[in-house]
Amino acid sequence: MAYTTIDKPTDYFSVNLWVGNDASPRSFTGFGHQPDFVWVRYRDGGSLNHALVDVIRGGDKILFSNSSAAQDTKSHGEITSFDSDGITVADGTNASFPRLYFNDDQPFSGSGNYVGWSWKAGGSPSSNTDGSITSSVSANTTAGFSIVSYTATNANATVGHGLGVKPDLIFIKQASASGQGWATFHRDIVNTKFVRLNEADGANTSTDGTGNFNSTDPTTSVFSIGTAIATGGSTASMIAYCFNEVKGFSKFGQYRGTGGSSGDGAFVHLGFQPALVIIKRTDSGGNWHMYDNKRDPDNVVETAQQTNTTDGEFTTNNKLDFLSNGFRLRGGSETTTNADGGTYIYLSFAESSFVSSSGVPNTAR
């Protein structure tokens, strides 16, 4: 059996950098795939939101990983098309929307640096009746990623995800209503607990932990939701991003911090050289940290964003080394990533596999 089915990860996921110029329309290319899910963050300052857009809700509907707010409909700086190799953005800036997401995030300045992370799903969605609630699904079973929309019914229910295998990670958010954060299922957190993408809290032990996922792990066809408002306890329109691990391309797991002052922490084996790593402490509070290989093309990797805050990009003491087959924690006993005995979950996506589908090792970083 081949080590991996994906020799070119950018066919399904990539990290891209660009500079805004307030052009309208403007095409961004070089993604390597049609980006059905785009996550963008302005790099030059804080007090701004992460912007998450997908092909099901539409390019003018923006959710924020750092907020429990409902989706915002934009008429300036929106994605007007998800293209075969990137996105097209239109409408530029105006006085009503001086802080935008895809062109220029500095008021009227016509400049600004951005980072974007993008995933290929299955394009236009189709109806899925695997669950007790009919869902709309855009799925890519090769890359282990699907976008799912559904309307909650204020009752325990199941929702079809279209992956054909059990999801290892699910982010769920009310799209049409505010006040509820991103309920997150991770395979290494028991289904009676949860973390939120927009919060620093550790794994939650409140009754919402049971209510979010109905104390039930996902199956190969559906995920379960309960009566907690964040996933099912309302009649709101919901969006879910579902991922399953694909050897040589993506990995979702858990590690324990080692602390100490030597500068070297745990080594986490992935089976590929990472392009993106996101880490969250679960036994205690700690911000979600995002690292990628475009903002930091060489080790050490120390440029970070936090999914749960409006803070700007920063140089962190919670450092990593991106290696040919995984990542290593650096920086001693940093609590966000490497506290002695701390428990952490991670999600990661590949730049290149350690071994190709033909069995040939790739060059180490």
Tab-separated table of C-alpha atoms in Angstrom:
chain	number	residue	atom	x	y	z
A	1	MET	CA	0.000	0.000	0.000
A	2	ALA	CA	1.255	3.465	-0.863
A	3	TYR	CA	2.404	5.593	2.053
A	4	THR	CA	0.138	8.448	0.987
A	5	THR	CA	-2.504	9.159	-1.634
A	6	ILE	CA	-1.554	12.839	-1.812
A	7	ASP	CA	1.876	13.661	-3.248
A	8	LYS	CA	1.081	17.342	-3.791
A	9	PRO	CA	-0.633	18.787	-0.698
A	10	THR	CA	-1.215	22.156	-2.370
A	11	ASP	CA	-3.810	20.427	-4.557
A	12	TYR	CA	-5.981	20.498	-1.427
A	13	PHE	CA	-4.489	22.959	1.082
A	14	SER	CA	-2.099	25.894	0.946
A	15	VAL	CA	-0.823	28.940	2.813
A	16	ASN	CA	-0.662	32.181	0.841
A	17	LEU	CA	0.622	35.687	1.525
A	18	TRP	CA	-0.396	38.858	-0.303
A	19	VAL	CA	-0.365	42.635	-0.085
A	20	GLY	CA	-3.614	44.545	-0.416
A	21	ASN	CA	-3.793	47.290	-3.052
A	22	ASP	CA	-7.485	48.267	-3.015
A	23	ALA	CA	-7.942	47.114	-6.624
A	24	SER	CA	-11.473	46.132	-7.627
A	25	PRO	CA	-11.888	43.478	-8.812
A	26	ARG	CA	-8.668	41.667	-7.992
A	27	SER	CA	-7.786	38.022	-8.598
A	28	PHE	CA	-5.527	36.183	-6.179
A	29	THR	CA	-3.867	33.148	-7.771
A	30	GLY	CA	-1.264	30.544	-6.886
A	31	PHE	CA	-3.353	28.688	-4.316
A	32	GLY	CA	-2.930	25.412	-6.222
A	33	HIS	CA	-6.604	24.465	-5.903
A	34	GLN	CA	-10.113	25.845	-5.840
A	35	PRO	CA	-10.384	27.161	-2.272
A	36	ASP	CA	-13.846	26.194	-1.028
A	37	PHE	CA	-12.942	27.348	2.500
A	38	VAL	CA	-10.767	30.423	3.018
A	39	TRP	CA	-9.477	31.692	6.379
A	40	VAL	CA	-7.798	35.114	6.227
A	41	ARG	CA	-6.021	37.302	8.768
A	42	TYR	CA	-4.566	40.779	8.416
A	43	ARG	CA	-0.910	40.737	9.529
A	44	ASP	CA	0.000	44.333	10.281
A	45	GLY	CA	-2.029	45.104	13.366
A	46	GLY	CA	-4.446	44.011	16.049
A	47	SER	CA	-8.045	44.752	17.056
A	48	LEU	CA	-9.235	42.980	13.897
A	49	ASN	CA	-11.083	39.738	13.232
A	50	HIS	CA	-10.068	36.548	11.526
A	51	ALA	CA	-12.331	36.133	8.487
A	52	LEU	CA	-13.724	32.702	7.506
A	53	VAL	CA	-15.595	32.287	4.219
A	54	ASP	CA	-16.850	29.178	2.443
A	55	VAL	CA	-18.504	28.140	-0.782
A	56	ILE	CA	-21.771	27.030	0.848
A	57	ARG	CA	-22.604	30.268	2.658
A	58	GLY	CA	-21.120	32.431	-0.110
A	59	GLY	CA	-18.159	34.762	-0.475
A	60	ASP	CA	-19.898	37.746	1.121
A	61	LYS	CA	-20.777	35.851	4.327
A	62	ILE	CA	-17.987	36.138	6.878
A	63	LEU	CA	-17.628	34.370	10.229
A	64	PHE	CA	-14.919	35.144	12.754
A	65	SER	CA	-12.890	32.468	14.544
A	66	ASN	CA	-12.285	34.855	17.450
A	67	SER	CA	-15.945	35.748	18.002
A	68	SER	CA	-19.349	34.310	18.862
A	69	ALA	CA	-21.011	36.872	16.567
A	70	ALA	CA	-23.303	35.842	13.739
A	71	GLN	CA	-21.962	35.948	10.203
A	72	ASP	CA	-21.546	39.387	8.687
A	73	THR	CA	-22.674	40.101	5.140
A	74	LYS	CA	-20.179	42.345	3.350
A	75	SER	CA	-20.743	44.531	0.307
A	76	HIS	CA	-17.097	45.634	0.164
A	77	GLY	CA	-14.026	43.445	0.068
A	78	GLU	CA	-16.050	40.273	-0.452
A	79	ILE	CA	-15.077	37.178	-2.440
A	80	THR	CA	-17.079	37.235	-5.662
A	81	SER	CA	-15.819	33.898	-6.969
A	82	PHE	CA	-13.938	30.827	-5.799
A	83	ASP	CA	-11.651	30.204	-8.771
A	84	SER	CA	-9.697	27.174	-9.967
A	85	ASP	CA	-6.434	28.567	-8.528
A	86	GLY	CA	-7.545	31.203	-6.018
A	87	ILE	CA	-10.212	33.822	-5.387
A	88	THR	CA	-11.540	37.026	-6.917
A	89	VAL	CA	-12.282	39.944	-4.584
A	90	ALA	CA	-14.310	43.005	-5.453
A	91	ASP	CA	-15.635	46.403	-4.349
A	92	GLY	CA	-12.588	47.761	-2.557
A	93	THR	CA	-12.967	50.132	0.365
A	94	ASN	CA	-15.352	52.913	1.245
A	95	ALA	CA	-16.179	55.016	4.263
A	96	SER	CA	-18.792	52.548	5.533
A	97	PHE	CA	-16.341	49.641	5.635
A	98	PRO	CA	-12.910	51.088	6.362
A	99	ARG	CA	-11.617	47.843	7.816
A	100	LEU	CA	-11.948	45.027	5.329
A	101	TYR	CA	-10.745	41.481	5.036
A	102	PHE	CA	-9.395	40.744	1.582
A	103	ASN	CA	-8.076	43.971	0.046
A	104	ASP	CA	-7.059	46.723	2.423
A	105	ASP	CA	-7.513	46.480	6.159
A	106	GLN	CA	-5.970	49.818	7.017
A	107	PRO	CA	-8.489	52.651	6.644
A	108	PHE	CA	-8.107	54.127	3.145
A	109	SER	CA	-4.381	53.424	2.967
A	110	GLY	CA	-4.421	51.043	0.022
A	111	SER	CA	-1.861	48.684	1.543
A	112	GLY	CA	-1.537	45.902	4.066
A	113	ASN	CA	-0.152	42.390	4.462
A	114	TYR	CA	-2.347	39.313	4.691
A	115	VAL	CA	-2.056	35.590	5.304
A	116	GLY	CA	-4.631	33.154	3.993
A	117	TRP	CA	-5.133	29.440	4.664
A	118	SER	CA	-7.346	27.608	2.187
A	119	TRP	CA	-8.847	24.152	1.755
A	120	LYS	CA	-10.459	22.408	-1.205
A	121	ALA	CA	-13.756	20.694	-0.425
A	122	GLY	CA	-16.124	19.478	-3.128
A	123	GLY	CA	-17.298	22.675	-4.774
A	124	SER	CA	-21.016	23.305	-4.946
A	125	PRO	CA	-22.871	21.409	-2.197
A	126	SER	CA	-25.312	18.551	-2.515
A	127	SER	CA	-28.119	17.352	-0.282
A	128	ASN	CA	-27.223	14.693	2.306
A	129	THR	CA	-29.931	12.610	4.018
A	130	ASP	CA	-27.687	10.320	6.095
A	131	GLY	CA	-28.721	12.052	9.325
A	132	SER	CA	-32.042	12.789	10.956
A	133	ILE	CA	-31.532	16.365	9.721
A	134	THR	CA	-30.967	16.850	5.998
A	135	SER	CA	-27.701	18.681	5.459
A	136	SER	CA	-26.035	20.454	2.559
A	137	VAL	CA	-22.519	19.088	2.050
A	138	SER	CA	-19.434	19.942	0.017
A	139	ALA	CA	-17.046	17.036	0.609
A	140	ASN	CA	-13.582	16.011	-0.539
A	141	THR	CA	-12.995	12.439	0.611
A	142	THR	CA	-9.446	12.345	-0.803
A	143	ALA	CA	-8.325	15.222	1.417
A	144	GLY	CA	-10.619	14.365	4.325
A	145	PHE	CA	-12.504	17.651	4.466
A	146	SER	CA	-16.158	18.620	4.218
A	147	ILE	CA	-18.230	21.751	4.716
A	148	VAL	CA	-21.672	21.054	6.150
A	149	SER	CA	-24.631	23.360	6.616
A	150	TYR	CA	-27.821	22.427	8.448
A	151	THR	CA	-30.682	23.969	10.382
A	152	ALA	CA	-30.821	22.971	14.030
A	153	THR	CA	-34.152	21.744	15.415
A	154	ASN	CA	-33.745	22.306	19.175
A	155	ALA	CA	-33.540	18.543	19.691
A	156	ASN	CA	-31.013	15.707	19.680
A	157	ALA	CA	-30.219	14.855	16.080
A	158	THR	CA	-27.674	13.508	13.629
A	159	VAL	CA	-26.161	15.317	10.640
A	160	GLY	CA	-24.572	13.770	7.538
A	161	HIS	CA	-20.990	14.907	6.904
A	162	GLY	CA	-20.151	13.185	3.609
A	163	LEU	CA	-16.623	11.999	4.470
A	164	GLY	CA	-17.242	8.254	4.490
A	165	VAL	CA	-14.984	7.851	7.548
A	166	LYS	CA	-15.168	9.167	11.104
A	167	PRO	CA	-14.212	12.846	11.430
A	168	ASP	CA	-11.314	13.519	13.801
A	169	LEU	CA	-12.077	17.227	14.145
A	170	ILE	CA	-15.254	19.294	13.771
A	171	PHE	CA	-15.762	23.040	14.180
A	172	ILE	CA	-19.447	24.028	14.489
A	173	LYS	CA	-20.830	27.568	14.566
A	174	GLN	CA	-24.224	29.224	14.444
A	175	ALA	CA	-24.137	31.258	11.255
A	176	SER	CA	-27.432	33.124	11.528
A	177	ALA	CA	-27.349	33.941	15.259
A	178	SER	CA	-24.882	35.404	17.714
A	179	GLY	CA	-23.961	34.617	21.300
A	180	GLN	CA	-22.650	31.090	20.823
A	181	GLY	CA	-19.031	30.239	20.122
A	182	TRP	CA	-17.358	27.616	17.973
A	183	ALA	CA	-18.094	24.235	19.551
A	184	THR	CA	-15.135	22.011	18.695
A	185	PHE	CA	-14.977	18.229	18.668
A	186	HIS	CA	-11.495	16.686	18.670
A	187	ARG	CA	-10.989	12.941	18.779
A	188	ASP	CA	-8.656	13.220	21.790
A	189	ILE	CA	-11.230	15.069	23.895
A	190	VAL	CA	-14.045	12.893	25.236
A	191	ASN	CA	-17.416	13.621	23.672
A	192	THR	CA	-18.833	14.929	26.944
A	193	LYS	CA	-16.355	17.818	26.837
A	194	PHE	CA	-15.417	20.396	24.229
A	195	VAL	CA	-13.259	23.411	23.510
A	196	ARG	CA	-14.220	26.560	21.653
A	197	LEU	CA	-12.151	27.950	18.802
A	198	ASN	CA	-12.928	31.475	19.976
A	199	GLU	CA	-11.957	30.993	23.637
A	200	ALA	CA	-8.855	30.240	25.694
A	201	ASP	CA	-10.655	27.962	28.173
A	202	GLY	CA	-9.516	24.393	28.639
A	203	ALA	CA	-11.732	21.403	27.832
A	204	ASN	CA	-15.165	22.353	29.124
A	205	THR	CA	-16.862	20.091	31.663
A	206	SER	CA	-20.171	21.968	31.810
A	207	THR	CA	-23.477	20.447	30.739
A	208	ASP	CA	-22.911	21.977	27.309
A	209	GLY	CA	-20.198	19.375	26.802
A	210	THR	CA	-22.877	16.705	26.798
A	211	GLY	CA	-25.374	18.862	24.954
A	212	ASN	CA	-23.108	19.849	22.097
A	213	PHE	CA	-22.428	16.362	20.743
A	214	ASN	CA	-25.047	14.332	22.620
A	215	SER	CA	-22.210	12.386	24.327
A	216	THR	CA	-21.716	10.539	21.034
A	217	ASP	CA	-18.674	10.201	18.782
A	218	PRO	CA	-19.118	10.769	15.037
A	219	THR	CA	-19.662	7.756	12.802
A	220	THR	CA	-18.557	7.184	9.229
A	221	SER	CA	-21.695	8.962	7.984
A	222	VAL	CA	-22.978	11.369	10.664
A	223	PHE	CA	-22.038	13.493	13.651
A	224	SER	CA	-24.379	13.906	16.597
A	225	ILE	CA	-25.674	17.137	18.061
A	226	GLY	CA	-27.552	17.716	21.295
A	227	THR	CA	-29.689	20.439	22.758
A	228	ALA	CA	-26.896	22.893	23.594
A	229	ILE	CA	-27.519	26.079	21.625
A	230	ALA	CA	-24.023	26.026	20.096
A	231	THR	CA	-24.801	22.966	17.952
A	232	GLY	CA	-28.485	22.064	18.018
A	233	GLY	CA	-30.558	23.770	20.684
A	234	SER	CA	-32.109	26.425	18.476
A	235	THR	CA	-33.515	26.829	14.989
A	236	ALA	CA	-30.503	28.687	13.665
A	237	SER	CA	-28.625	28.021	10.434
A	238	MET	CA	-25.414	26.185	11.315
A	239	ILE	CA	-22.076	25.602	9.590
A	240	ALA	CA	-19.625	22.788	10.345
A	241	TYR	CA	-16.104	22.180	9.058
A	242	CYS	CA	-15.259	18.473	9.330
A	243	PHE	CA	-11.824	16.875	8.954
A	244	ASN	CA	-10.520	13.327	9.015
A	245	GLU	CA	-6.853	12.425	9.137
A	246	VAL	CA	-5.236	11.500	5.811
A	247	LYS	CA	-1.842	9.819	6.027
A	248	GLY	CA	0.938	12.014	4.701
A	249	PHE	CA	-1.359	15.052	4.411
A	250	SER	CA	-3.110	15.850	7.702
A	251	LYS	CA	-2.883	14.768	11.318
A	252	PHE	CA	-4.904	15.544	14.447
A	253	GLY	CA	-3.592	14.422	17.781
A	254	GLN	CA	-2.511	15.138	21.323
A	255	TYR	CA	0.798	15.470	23.136
A	256	ARG	CA	2.025	16.173	26.646
A	257	GLY	CA	4.327	19.077	27.403
A	258	THR	CA	7.744	18.417	28.908
A	259	GLY	CA	8.621	21.871	30.288
A	260	GLY	CA	12.213	22.392	31.359
A	261	SER	CA	14.669	25.056	30.308
A	262	SER	CA	16.765	23.205	27.734
A	263	GLY	CA	14.902	24.773	24.820
A	264	ASP	CA	13.818	21.406	23.448
A	265	GLY	CA	10.362	20.041	24.153
A	266	ALA	CA	8.378	17.143	22.791
A	267	PHE	CA	8.799	15.927	19.235
A	268	VAL	CA	5.444	15.306	17.536
A	269	HIS	CA	5.588	12.848	14.652
A	270	LEU	CA	3.305	13.712	11.740
A	271	GLY	CA	4.704	11.737	8.814
A	272	PHE	CA	5.068	14.941	6.816
A	273	GLN	CA	6.690	18.356	6.831
A	274	PRO	CA	3.999	20.712	8.127
A	275	ALA	CA	2.736	23.824	6.381
A	276	LEU	CA	0.291	24.713	9.173
A	277	VAL	CA	0.155	23.705	12.836
A	278	ILE	CA	-2.499	24.881	15.309
A	279	ILE	CA	-2.080	24.057	19.021
A	280	LYS	CA	-4.483	24.355	21.967
A	281	ARG	CA	-3.939	23.491	25.642
A	282	THR	CA	-6.865	21.482	27.026
A	283	ASP	CA	-6.079	20.670	30.678
A	284	SER	CA	-5.960	24.399	31.460
A	285	GLY	CA	-6.582	27.692	29.741
A	286	GLY	CA	-4.409	28.818	26.844
A	287	ASN	CA	-4.823	30.634	23.535
A	288	TRP	CA	-4.959	28.748	20.255
A	289	HIS	CA	-1.654	29.336	18.416
A	290	MET	CA	-1.353	29.168	14.603
A	291	TYR	CA	2.014	28.653	12.885
A	292	ASP	CA	2.788	28.273	9.185
A	293	ASN	CA	5.731	27.902	6.825
A	294	LYS	CA	5.107	30.983	4.681
A	295	ARG	CA	5.398	33.614	7.396
A	296	ASP	CA	8.312	31.602	8.864
A	297	PRO	CA	9.987	29.729	5.991
A	298	ASP	CA	12.986	28.765	8.154
A	299	ASN	CA	13.380	27.406	11.682
A	300	VAL	CA	12.712	28.443	14.312
A	301	VAL	CA	9.028	29.029	13.630
A	302	GLU	CA	8.008	31.844	15.951
A	303	THR	CA	5.499	34.003	14.065
A	304	ALA	CA	2.033	33.276	15.401
A	305	GLN	CA	-1.604	34.254	15.266
A	306	GLN	CA	-4.223	33.389	17.877
A	307	THR	CA	-7.525	32.067	16.543
A	308	ASN	CA	-9.421	33.270	19.609
A	309	THR	CA	-8.278	36.907	19.852
A	310	THR	CA	-8.120	40.071	17.760
A	311	ASP	CA	-4.449	40.458	18.638
A	312	GLY	CA	-2.122	41.078	15.731
A	313	GLU	CA	0.590	38.776	14.450
A	314	PHE	CA	3.440	38.492	16.929
A	315	THR	CA	6.755	36.790	17.656
A	316	THR	CA	6.097	34.229	20.357
A	317	ASN	CA	8.286	32.504	22.920
A	318	ASN	CA	6.219	29.379	22.192
A	319	LYS	CA	8.472	28.367	19.316
A	320	LEU	CA	8.475	25.321	17.031
A	321	ASP	CA	10.824	23.657	14.604
A	322	PHE	CA	9.112	22.388	11.441
A	323	LEU	CA	10.902	19.157	10.474
A	324	SER	CA	10.613	16.743	7.549
A	325	ASN	CA	8.431	14.336	9.547
A	326	GLY	CA	6.826	16.487	12.250
A	327	PHE	CA	7.470	19.373	14.620
A	328	ARG	CA	9.431	19.928	17.802
A	329	LEU	CA	8.469	22.207	20.678
A	330	ARG	CA	11.049	24.863	21.511
A	331	GLY	CA	11.308	27.607	24.118
A	332	GLY	CA	11.362	25.707	27.405
A	333	SER	CA	8.291	25.557	29.640
A	334	GLU	CA	6.024	27.924	27.718
A	335	THR	CA	2.513	27.321	29.036
A	336	THR	CA	0.692	27.772	25.725
A	337	THR	CA	2.546	24.890	24.061
A	338	ASN	CA	4.935	23.093	26.418
A	339	ALA	CA	4.114	23.326	30.137
A	340	ASP	CA	5.478	20.369	32.068
A	341	GLY	CA	2.665	17.790	32.140
A	342	GLY	CA	0.298	20.016	30.166
A	343	THR	CA	-2.064	18.360	27.684
A	344	TYR	CA	-2.355	19.803	24.184
A	345	ILE	CA	-4.305	19.019	21.042
A	346	TYR	CA	-3.061	19.946	17.590
A	347	LEU	CA	-4.181	19.990	13.994
A	348	SER	CA	-1.703	20.026	11.145
A	349	PHE	CA	-1.540	20.030	7.346
A	350	ALA	CA	1.357	19.116	5.087
A	351	GLU	CA	3.814	20.976	2.932
A	352	SER	CA	5.231	17.657	1.745
A	353	SER	CA	4.975	14.047	2.856
A	354	PHE	CA	7.999	12.368	4.480
A	355	VAL	CA	7.595	9.509	1.989
A	356	SER	CA	5.863	9.845	-1.372
A	357	SER	CA	3.253	7.440	-2.724
A	358	SER	CA	6.055	5.644	-4.594
A	359	GLY	CA	7.992	5.087	-1.363
A	360	VAL	CA	10.719	7.648	-2.082
A	361	PRO	CA	11.746	9.773	0.945
A	362	ASN	CA	11.404	13.527	0.489
A	363	THR	CA	14.221	15.919	1.352
A	364	ALA	CA	14.341	17.026	4.986
A	365	ARG	CA	13.908	20.659	5.866
